[in-house]
Steps between C-alpha positions, in 0.01 A plus 500: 500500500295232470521257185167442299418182464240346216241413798510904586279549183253268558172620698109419499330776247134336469395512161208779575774741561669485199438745189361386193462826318703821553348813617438758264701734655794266571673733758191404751606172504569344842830429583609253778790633711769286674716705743575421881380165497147649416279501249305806414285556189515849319446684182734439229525857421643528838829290418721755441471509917653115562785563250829669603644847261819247435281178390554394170144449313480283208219528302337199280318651188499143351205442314269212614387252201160351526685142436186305633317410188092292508456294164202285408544187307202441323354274696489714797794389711686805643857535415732721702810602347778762763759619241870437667738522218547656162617171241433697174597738425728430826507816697287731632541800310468320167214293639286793602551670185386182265217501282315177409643258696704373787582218732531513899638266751224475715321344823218331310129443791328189371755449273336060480197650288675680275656275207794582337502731138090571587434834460309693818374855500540762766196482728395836538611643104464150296565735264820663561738212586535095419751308704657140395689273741823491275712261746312352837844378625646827428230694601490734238181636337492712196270820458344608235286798363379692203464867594767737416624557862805376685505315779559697744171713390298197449597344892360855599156514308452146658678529812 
């Protein structure tokens, strides 16, 4: 058997031919097939045919955040913020279940025009949600909101 190496997974797929949007009905999906030293495209309700009785299938059912969050400061200047890691309350369960307020470790796009402690709101929703740089070094920005719902409902009315 041959070993797999990290260069095995790495092959041109021009941007045109990759999905931005699912299909409706997600079982007519294409799905790219590997097998002989081919490659073969097919339906994805059609994999039940490339996988052996004995196979082991894992299934992820994790749920995808929309962590990518667009604020405005108010002169303009687009702030992106990609939430990475809960900081308070300091795990995920707790974090998504918060009311109010709470901070993020985060990845912070055009993080020179935004000044520390200045309050920016989110770009689409000004409304909704206020972020403030609480540590640049630390990279951790707090979140804050006045509607009654937790987190996790408020990252999917905005998401």
């Amino acid at each position: 058997m041959k070993s797999i190496v990290k260069k095995d997974f790495y092959f041109d797929l021009p941007e045109e031919r990759i999905a931005k949007f699912p299909l409706s009905k997600r079982d007519e999906s294409k799905l790219l097939v590997f097998q002989n030293g081919e490659i073969q495209q097919d339906s994805f309700k059609q994999i039940a045919e490339y996988i052996d009785s004995n196979t082991l299938l894992v299934m992820n059912n994790a749920k995808v955040i929309p962590a990518r969050l667009y604020f405005n400061r108010d002169s303009g200047a687009l702030i992106e913020v990609l939430l990475l890691e809960p900081i308070l309350p300091g795990n995920y369960e707790e974090i998504f279940n918060a009311t109010g307020r709470v901070q993020w470790k985060c990845i912070i796009g055009n993080s020179k025009k935004w000044k520390d402690g200045e309050l920016i709101h989110l770009a689409n929703h000004p409304e909704l949600l206020t972020a403030k740089l609480i540590s640049r070094d630390q990279r951790i920005v707090e979140l804050t909101w006045s509607c009654a719902e937790n987190f996790s409902d408020l990252l999917d009315k905005i998401g």
